[in-house]
Short mmCIF file of C-alpha atoms in Angstrom, two decimals:
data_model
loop_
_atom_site.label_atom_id
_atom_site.label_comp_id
_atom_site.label_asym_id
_atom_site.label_seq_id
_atom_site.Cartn_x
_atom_site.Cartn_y
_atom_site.Cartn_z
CA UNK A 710 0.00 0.00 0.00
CA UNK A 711 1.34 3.15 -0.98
CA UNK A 712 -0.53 5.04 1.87
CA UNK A 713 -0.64 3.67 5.74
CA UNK A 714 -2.10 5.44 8.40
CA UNK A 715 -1.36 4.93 11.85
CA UNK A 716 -4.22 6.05 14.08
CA UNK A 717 -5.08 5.97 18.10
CA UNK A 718 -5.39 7.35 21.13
CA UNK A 719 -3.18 10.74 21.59
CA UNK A 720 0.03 8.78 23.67
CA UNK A 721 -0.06 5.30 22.30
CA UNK A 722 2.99 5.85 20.26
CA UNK A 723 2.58 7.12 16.69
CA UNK A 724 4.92 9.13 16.22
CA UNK A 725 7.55 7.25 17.57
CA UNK A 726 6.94 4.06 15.47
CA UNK A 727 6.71 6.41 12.44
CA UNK A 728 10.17 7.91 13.44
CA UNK A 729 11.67 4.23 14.14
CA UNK A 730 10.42 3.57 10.64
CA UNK A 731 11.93 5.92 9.15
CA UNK A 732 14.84 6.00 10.74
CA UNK A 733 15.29 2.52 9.85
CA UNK A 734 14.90 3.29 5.97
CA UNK A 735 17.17 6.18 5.82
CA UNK A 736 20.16 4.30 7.95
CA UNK A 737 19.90 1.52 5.58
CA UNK A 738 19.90 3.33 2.42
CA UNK A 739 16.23 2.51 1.20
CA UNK A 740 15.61 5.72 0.64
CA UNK A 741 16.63 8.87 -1.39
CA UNK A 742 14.44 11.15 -0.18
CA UNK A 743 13.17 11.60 3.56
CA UNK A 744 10.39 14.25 4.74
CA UNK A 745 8.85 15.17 7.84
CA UNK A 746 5.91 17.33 8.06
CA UNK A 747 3.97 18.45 10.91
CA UNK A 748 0.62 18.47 9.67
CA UNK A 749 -1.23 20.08 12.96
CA UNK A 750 -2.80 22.59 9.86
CA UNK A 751 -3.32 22.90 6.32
CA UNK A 752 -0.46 25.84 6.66
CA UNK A 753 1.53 23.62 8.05
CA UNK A 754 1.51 20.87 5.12
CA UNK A 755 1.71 23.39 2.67
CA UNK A 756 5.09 24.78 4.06
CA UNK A 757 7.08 21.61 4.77
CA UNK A 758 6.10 20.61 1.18
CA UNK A 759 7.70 24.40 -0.04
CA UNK A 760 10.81 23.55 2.15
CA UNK A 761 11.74 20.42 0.66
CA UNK A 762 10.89 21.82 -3.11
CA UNK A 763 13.40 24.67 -2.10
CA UNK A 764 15.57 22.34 -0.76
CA UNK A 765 15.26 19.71 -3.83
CA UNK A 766 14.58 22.23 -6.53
CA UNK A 767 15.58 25.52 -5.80
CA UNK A 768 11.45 26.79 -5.46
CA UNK A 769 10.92 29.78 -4.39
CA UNK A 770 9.83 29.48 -0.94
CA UNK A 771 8.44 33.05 -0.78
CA UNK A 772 5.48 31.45 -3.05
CA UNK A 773 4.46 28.50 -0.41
CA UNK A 774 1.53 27.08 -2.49
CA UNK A 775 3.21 27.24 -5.82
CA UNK A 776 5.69 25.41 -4.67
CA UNK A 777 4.13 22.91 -2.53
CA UNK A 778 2.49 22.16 -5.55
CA UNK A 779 6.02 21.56 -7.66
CA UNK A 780 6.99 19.22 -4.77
CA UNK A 781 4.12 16.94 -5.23
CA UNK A 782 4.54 17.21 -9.08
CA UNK A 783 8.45 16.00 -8.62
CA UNK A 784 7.22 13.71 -6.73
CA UNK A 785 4.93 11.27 -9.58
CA UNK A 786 6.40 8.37 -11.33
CA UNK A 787 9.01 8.87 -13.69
CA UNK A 788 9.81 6.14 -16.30
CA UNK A 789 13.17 7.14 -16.62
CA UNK A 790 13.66 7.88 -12.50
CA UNK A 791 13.10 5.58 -9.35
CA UNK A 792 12.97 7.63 -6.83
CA UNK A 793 12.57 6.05 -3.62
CA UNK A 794 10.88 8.50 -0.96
CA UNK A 795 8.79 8.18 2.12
CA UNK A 796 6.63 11.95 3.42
CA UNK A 797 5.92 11.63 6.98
CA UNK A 798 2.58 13.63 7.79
CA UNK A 799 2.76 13.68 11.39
CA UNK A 800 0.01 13.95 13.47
CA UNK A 801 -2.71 14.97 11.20
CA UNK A 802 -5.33 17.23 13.16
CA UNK A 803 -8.14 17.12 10.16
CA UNK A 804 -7.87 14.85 7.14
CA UNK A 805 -9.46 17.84 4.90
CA UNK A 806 -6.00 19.53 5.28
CA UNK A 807 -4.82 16.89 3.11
CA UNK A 808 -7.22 18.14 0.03
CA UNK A 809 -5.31 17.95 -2.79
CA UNK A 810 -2.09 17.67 -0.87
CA UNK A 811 -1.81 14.25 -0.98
CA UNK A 812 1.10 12.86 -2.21
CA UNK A 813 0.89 10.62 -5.30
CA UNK A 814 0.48 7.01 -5.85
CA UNK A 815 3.99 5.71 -6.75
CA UNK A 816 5.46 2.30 -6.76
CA UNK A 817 8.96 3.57 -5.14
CA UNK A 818 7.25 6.01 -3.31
CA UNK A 819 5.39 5.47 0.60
CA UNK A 820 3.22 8.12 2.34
CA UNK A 821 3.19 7.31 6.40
CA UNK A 822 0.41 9.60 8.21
CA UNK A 823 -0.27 9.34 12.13
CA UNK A 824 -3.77 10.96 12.94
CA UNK A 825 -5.79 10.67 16.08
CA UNK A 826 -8.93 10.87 14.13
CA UNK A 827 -10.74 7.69 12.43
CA UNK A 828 -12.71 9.48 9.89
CA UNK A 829 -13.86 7.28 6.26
CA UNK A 830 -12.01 9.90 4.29
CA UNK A 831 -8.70 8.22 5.34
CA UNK A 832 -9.67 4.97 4.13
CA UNK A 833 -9.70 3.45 0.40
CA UNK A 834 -7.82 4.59 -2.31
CA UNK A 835 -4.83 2.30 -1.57
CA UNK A 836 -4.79 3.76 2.11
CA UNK A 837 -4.34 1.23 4.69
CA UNK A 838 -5.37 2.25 8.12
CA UNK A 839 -3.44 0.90 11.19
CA UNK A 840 -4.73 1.05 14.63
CA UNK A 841 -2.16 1.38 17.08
CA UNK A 842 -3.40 0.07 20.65
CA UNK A 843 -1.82 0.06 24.10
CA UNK A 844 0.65 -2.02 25.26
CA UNK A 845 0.30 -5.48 26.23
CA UNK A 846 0.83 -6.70 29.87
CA UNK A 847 3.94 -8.22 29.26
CA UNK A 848 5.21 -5.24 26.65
CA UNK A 849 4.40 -2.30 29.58
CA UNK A 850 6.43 -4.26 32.03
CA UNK A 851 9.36 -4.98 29.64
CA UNK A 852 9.53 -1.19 28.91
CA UNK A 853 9.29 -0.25 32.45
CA UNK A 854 11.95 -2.74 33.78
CA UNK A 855 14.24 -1.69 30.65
CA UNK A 856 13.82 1.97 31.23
CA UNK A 857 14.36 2.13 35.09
CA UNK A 858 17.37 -0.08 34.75
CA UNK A 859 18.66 2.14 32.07
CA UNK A 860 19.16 5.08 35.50
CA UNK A 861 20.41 2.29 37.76
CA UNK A 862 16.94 1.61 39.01
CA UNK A 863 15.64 -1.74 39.96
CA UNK A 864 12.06 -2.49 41.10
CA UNK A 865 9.88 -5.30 42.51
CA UNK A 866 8.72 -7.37 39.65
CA UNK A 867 5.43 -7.00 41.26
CA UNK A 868 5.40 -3.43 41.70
CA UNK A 869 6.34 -3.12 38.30
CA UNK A 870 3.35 -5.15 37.13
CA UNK A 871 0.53 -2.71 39.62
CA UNK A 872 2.12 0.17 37.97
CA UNK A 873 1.58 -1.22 34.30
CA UNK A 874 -1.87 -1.79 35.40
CA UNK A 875 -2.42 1.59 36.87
CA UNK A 876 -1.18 3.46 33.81
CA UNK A 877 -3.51 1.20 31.99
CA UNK A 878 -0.18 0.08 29.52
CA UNK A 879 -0.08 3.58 27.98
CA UNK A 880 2.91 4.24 26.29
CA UNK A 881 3.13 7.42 26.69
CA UNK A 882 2.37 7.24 30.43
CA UNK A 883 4.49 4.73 31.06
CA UNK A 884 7.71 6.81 29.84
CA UNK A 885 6.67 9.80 31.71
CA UNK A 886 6.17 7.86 35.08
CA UNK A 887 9.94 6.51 34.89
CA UNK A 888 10.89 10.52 34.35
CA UNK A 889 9.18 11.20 37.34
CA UNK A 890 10.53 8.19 39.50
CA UNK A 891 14.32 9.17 37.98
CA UNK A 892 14.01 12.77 38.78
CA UNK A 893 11.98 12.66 42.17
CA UNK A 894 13.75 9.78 43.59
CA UNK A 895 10.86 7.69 44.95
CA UNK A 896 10.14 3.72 44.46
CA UNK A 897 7.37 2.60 42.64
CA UNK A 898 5.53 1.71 45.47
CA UNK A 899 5.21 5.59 46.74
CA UNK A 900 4.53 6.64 43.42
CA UNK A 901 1.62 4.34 43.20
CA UNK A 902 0.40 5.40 46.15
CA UNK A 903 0.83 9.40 44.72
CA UNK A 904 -1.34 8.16 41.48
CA UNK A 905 -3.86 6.63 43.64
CA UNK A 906 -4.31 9.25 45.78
CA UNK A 907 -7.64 11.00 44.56
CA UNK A 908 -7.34 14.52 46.69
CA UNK A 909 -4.48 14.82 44.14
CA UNK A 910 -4.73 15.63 40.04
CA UNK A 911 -2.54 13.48 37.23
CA UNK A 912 -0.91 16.27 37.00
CA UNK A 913 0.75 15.80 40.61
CA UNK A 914 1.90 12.48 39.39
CA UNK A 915 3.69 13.59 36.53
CA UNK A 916 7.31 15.21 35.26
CA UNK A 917 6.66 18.78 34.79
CA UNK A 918 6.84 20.27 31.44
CA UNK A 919 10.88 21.03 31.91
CA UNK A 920 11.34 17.05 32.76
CA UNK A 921 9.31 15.70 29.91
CA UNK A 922 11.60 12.98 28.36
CA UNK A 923 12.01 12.06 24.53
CA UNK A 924 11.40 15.35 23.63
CA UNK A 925 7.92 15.21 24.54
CA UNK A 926 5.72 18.36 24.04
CA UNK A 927 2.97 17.49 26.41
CA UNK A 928 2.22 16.06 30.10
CA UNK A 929 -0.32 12.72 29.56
CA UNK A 930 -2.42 15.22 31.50
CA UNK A 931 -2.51 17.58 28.63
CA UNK A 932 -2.13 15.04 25.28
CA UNK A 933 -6.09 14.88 24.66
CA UNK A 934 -7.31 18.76 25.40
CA UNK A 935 -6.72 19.15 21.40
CA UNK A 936 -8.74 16.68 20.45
CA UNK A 937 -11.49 17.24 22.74
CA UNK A 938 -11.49 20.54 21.00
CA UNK A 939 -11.61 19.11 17.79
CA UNK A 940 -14.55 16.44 18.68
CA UNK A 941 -16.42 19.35 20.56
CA UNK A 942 -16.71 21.24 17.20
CA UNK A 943 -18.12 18.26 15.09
CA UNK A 944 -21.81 17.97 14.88
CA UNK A 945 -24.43 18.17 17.03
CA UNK A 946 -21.53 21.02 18.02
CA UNK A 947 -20.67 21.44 22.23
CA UNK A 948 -22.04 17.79 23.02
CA UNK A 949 -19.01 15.96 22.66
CA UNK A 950 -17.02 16.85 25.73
CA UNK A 951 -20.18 16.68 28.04
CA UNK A 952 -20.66 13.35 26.90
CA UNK A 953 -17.06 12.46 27.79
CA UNK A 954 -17.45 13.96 30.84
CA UNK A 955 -20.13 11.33 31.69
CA UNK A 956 -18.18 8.41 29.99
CA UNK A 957 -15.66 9.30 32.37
CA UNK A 958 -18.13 8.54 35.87
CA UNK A 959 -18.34 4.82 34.42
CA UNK A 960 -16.62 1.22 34.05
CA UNK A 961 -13.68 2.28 31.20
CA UNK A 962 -13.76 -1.58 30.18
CA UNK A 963 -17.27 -1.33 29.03
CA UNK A 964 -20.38 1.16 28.86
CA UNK A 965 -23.48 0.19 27.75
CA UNK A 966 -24.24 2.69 24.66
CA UNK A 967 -27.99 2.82 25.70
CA UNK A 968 -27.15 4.15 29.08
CA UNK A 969 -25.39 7.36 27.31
CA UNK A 970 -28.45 7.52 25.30
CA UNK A 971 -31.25 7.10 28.22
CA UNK A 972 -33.28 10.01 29.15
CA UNK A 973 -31.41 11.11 32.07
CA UNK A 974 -28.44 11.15 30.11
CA UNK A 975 -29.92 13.26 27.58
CA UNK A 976 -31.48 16.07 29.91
CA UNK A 977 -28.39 16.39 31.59
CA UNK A 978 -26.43 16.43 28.50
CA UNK A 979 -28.99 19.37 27.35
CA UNK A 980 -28.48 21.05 30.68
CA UNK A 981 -24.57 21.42 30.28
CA UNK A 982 -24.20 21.56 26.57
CA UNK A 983 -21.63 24.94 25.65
CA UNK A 984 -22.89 27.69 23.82
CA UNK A 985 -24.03 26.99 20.04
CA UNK A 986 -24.83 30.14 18.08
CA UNK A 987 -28.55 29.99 17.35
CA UNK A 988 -29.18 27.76 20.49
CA UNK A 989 -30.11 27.99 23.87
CA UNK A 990 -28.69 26.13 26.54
CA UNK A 991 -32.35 24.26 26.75
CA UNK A 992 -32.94 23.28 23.55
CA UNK A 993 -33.42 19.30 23.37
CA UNK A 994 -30.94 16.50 22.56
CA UNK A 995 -32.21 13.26 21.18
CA UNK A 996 -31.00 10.43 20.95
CA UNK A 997 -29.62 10.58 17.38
CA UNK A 998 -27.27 13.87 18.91
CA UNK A 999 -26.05 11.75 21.78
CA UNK A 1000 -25.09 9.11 19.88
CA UNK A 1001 -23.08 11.40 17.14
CA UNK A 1002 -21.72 12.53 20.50
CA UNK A 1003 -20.35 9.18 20.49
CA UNK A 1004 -19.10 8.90 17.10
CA UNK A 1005 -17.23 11.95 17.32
CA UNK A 1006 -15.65 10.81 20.51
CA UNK A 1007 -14.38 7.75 18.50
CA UNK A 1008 -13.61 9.51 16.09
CA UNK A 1009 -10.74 11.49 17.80
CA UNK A 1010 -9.78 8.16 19.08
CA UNK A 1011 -11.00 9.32 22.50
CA UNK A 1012 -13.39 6.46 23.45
CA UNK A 1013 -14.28 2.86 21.36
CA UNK A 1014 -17.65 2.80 20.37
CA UNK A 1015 -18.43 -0.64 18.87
CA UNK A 1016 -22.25 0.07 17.29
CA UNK A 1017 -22.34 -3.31 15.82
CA UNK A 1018 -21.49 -4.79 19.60
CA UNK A 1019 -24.34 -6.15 21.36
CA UNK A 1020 -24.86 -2.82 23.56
CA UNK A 1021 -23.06 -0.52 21.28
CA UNK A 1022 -20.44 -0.81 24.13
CA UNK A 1023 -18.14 2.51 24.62
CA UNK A 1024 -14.76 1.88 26.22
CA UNK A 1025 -12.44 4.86 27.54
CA UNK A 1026 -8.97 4.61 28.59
CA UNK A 1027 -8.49 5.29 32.35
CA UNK A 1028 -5.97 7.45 32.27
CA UNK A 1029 -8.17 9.72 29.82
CA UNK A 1030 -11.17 9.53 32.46
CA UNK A 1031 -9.21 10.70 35.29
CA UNK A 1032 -8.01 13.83 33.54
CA UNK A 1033 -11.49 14.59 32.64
CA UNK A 1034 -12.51 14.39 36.16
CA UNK A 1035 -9.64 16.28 37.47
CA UNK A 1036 -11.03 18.93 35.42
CA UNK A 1037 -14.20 18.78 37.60
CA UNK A 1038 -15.06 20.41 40.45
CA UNK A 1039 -15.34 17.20 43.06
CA UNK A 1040 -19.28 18.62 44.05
CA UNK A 1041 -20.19 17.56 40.68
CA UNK A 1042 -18.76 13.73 39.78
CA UNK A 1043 -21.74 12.96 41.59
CA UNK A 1044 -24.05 14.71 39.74
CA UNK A 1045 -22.54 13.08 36.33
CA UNK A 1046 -22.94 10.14 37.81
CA UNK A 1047 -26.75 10.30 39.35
CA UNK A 1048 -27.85 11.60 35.95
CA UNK A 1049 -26.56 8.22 34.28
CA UNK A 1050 -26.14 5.76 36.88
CA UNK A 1051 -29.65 4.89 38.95
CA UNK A 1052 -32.16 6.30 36.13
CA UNK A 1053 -31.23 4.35 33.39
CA UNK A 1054 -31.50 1.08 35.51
CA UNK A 1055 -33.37 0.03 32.78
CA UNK A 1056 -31.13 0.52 30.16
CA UNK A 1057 -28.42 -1.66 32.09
CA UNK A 1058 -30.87 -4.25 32.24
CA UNK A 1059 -31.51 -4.85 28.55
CA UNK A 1060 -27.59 -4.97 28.39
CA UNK A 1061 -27.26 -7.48 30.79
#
């Protein structure tokens, strides 16, 4: 496939694979040409594509567009060149940025993209889409022993294990809980204690921003508030994050899609919906909004929602639910959790 899309979960690793990948072809001369864009925006496409046609053919970088577009021309099949190239799109933010910005088809040529977001227009036409998941059990625990023993640091094979668990085998928690256990100087078994410690945020349990290792950006903490964004605008607009907010009062390993649906669900989701121009903060949500709610969650790659499951189950990742609560006042996790929890009693039941 000339096209291959790695999608997930902000934290589960895309980037890095893509850069091991990469790194691999260039150090063992399978490639001739190597380019990294970050594709956060349109803009942002556009201009790494002008920097390697100045770079490659002398463009005129002053005219972006012009000559983004003689990149992508120099880059078509050739019958009498065999180029081998690989473009790196790197964490794609919306796949209409990509509107006529695609690289070509070309049978020496590779396109990698990573992309939180699941959307149909990054499927077909020889794209291949590749979910990334977490780590296994045995994968988070390899990583963790590795990495501690890398600073000197040997724990209890046990502890090890409870940590994996508690970090629910995110990669990208996982690598910024040995920063903090390097830097702070505790064992594993105080830090699990910090993490579990619920009068304290994620936040408290994690390197600050100057301690951030492999040239991270962002804090776990901080890795989804994009996309929330993001799934926040897509229609029914301002229903997205209220219905994570709920997700985030239940079981991660399995919600019931009718009890996100229920009545309840959908008065309080009415109730706390933002601002929408032309709206009012009254104005009722059926069932069809909640559950493109839903599908713009999964979308982002912020919760699983399996529609053709039994219940329509939605699974999100613990880490992801406990950042949403932190964001909470404490006063109301109970009233998330009454307006799903005992009045769709019913809606449990038919799941059952």
């Amino acid at each position: 496939m000339p096209y291959q899309v790695l999608v997930g979960l902000g934290g589960v690793g895309k980037t890095q694979l893509a850069a091991h990948h990469a790194r691999t072809l260039w150090q063992t001369a399978r490639l001739d040409l190597l380019v990294w864009v970050t594709a956060a925006t349109r803009d942002a496409v556009v201009t790494g594509y002008a920097q390697a046609a100045a770079e490659i053919l002398g463009a005129d970088p002053a005219s972006p567009e012009s000559a983004a577009c003689s990149f992508l021309a120099w880059l078509e099949p050739k019958p009498t060149a065999a180029r081998r190239w690989l473009v790196v799109l790197d964490d794609l933010a919306d796949p209409a940025d990509l509107r006529n910005l695609w690289p070509p088809a070309s049978p020496h040529g590779r396109t990698l993209i990573t992309t939180r977001r699941r959307d149909a227009a990054l499927i077909g036409h020889d794209r291949r889409l590749v979910p990334m998941g977490l780590f296994t059990e045995d994968e988070a625990v390899a990583y963790l022993t590795t990495a501690l023993a890398a600073h000197d640091r040997h724990e209890p094979a046990d502890e090890l294990l409870g940590l994996a668990d508690d970090l629910g085998h995110l990669p990208l928690a996982l690598s910024q809980a040995v920063a903090y256990l390097t830097d702070v100087d505790v064992d594993c078994a105080t830090y699990r204690h910090r993490l579990s410690d619920r009068a304290r945020t994620l936040s408290d349990a994690l390197p600050d921003p100057s301690g951030l290792p492999d040239d991270q950006a962002t804090t776990v903490a901080a890795a989804w508030s994009l996309s929330i964004e993001c799934a926040d605008r897509l229609p029914p607009a301002r229903l997205a994050r209220p219905m994570l907010q709920l997700a985030s009062m239940l079981d991660p390993n399995g919600i019931p899609g009718a009890v996100l649906t229920s009545p309840p669900a959908l008065d309080h989701l009415a109730r706390h919906r933002g601002a929408v121009p032309g709206r009012t903060d009254a104005e009722e949500v059926t069932v069809w909004d909640a559950t493109q709610a839903l599908r713009a969650l999964h979308r982002l790659s912020l919760i699983d929602h399996a529609p053709d499951s039994p219940h329509h189950t939605v699974r999100v990742h613990q880490l992801l639910q406990r950042a949403i609560r932190d964001l909470l006042p404490a006063e109301q996790h109970d009233r998330r959790r009454s307006a799903v929890v005992p009045a769709p009693a019913g809606a449990w039941a038919r799941s059952a």
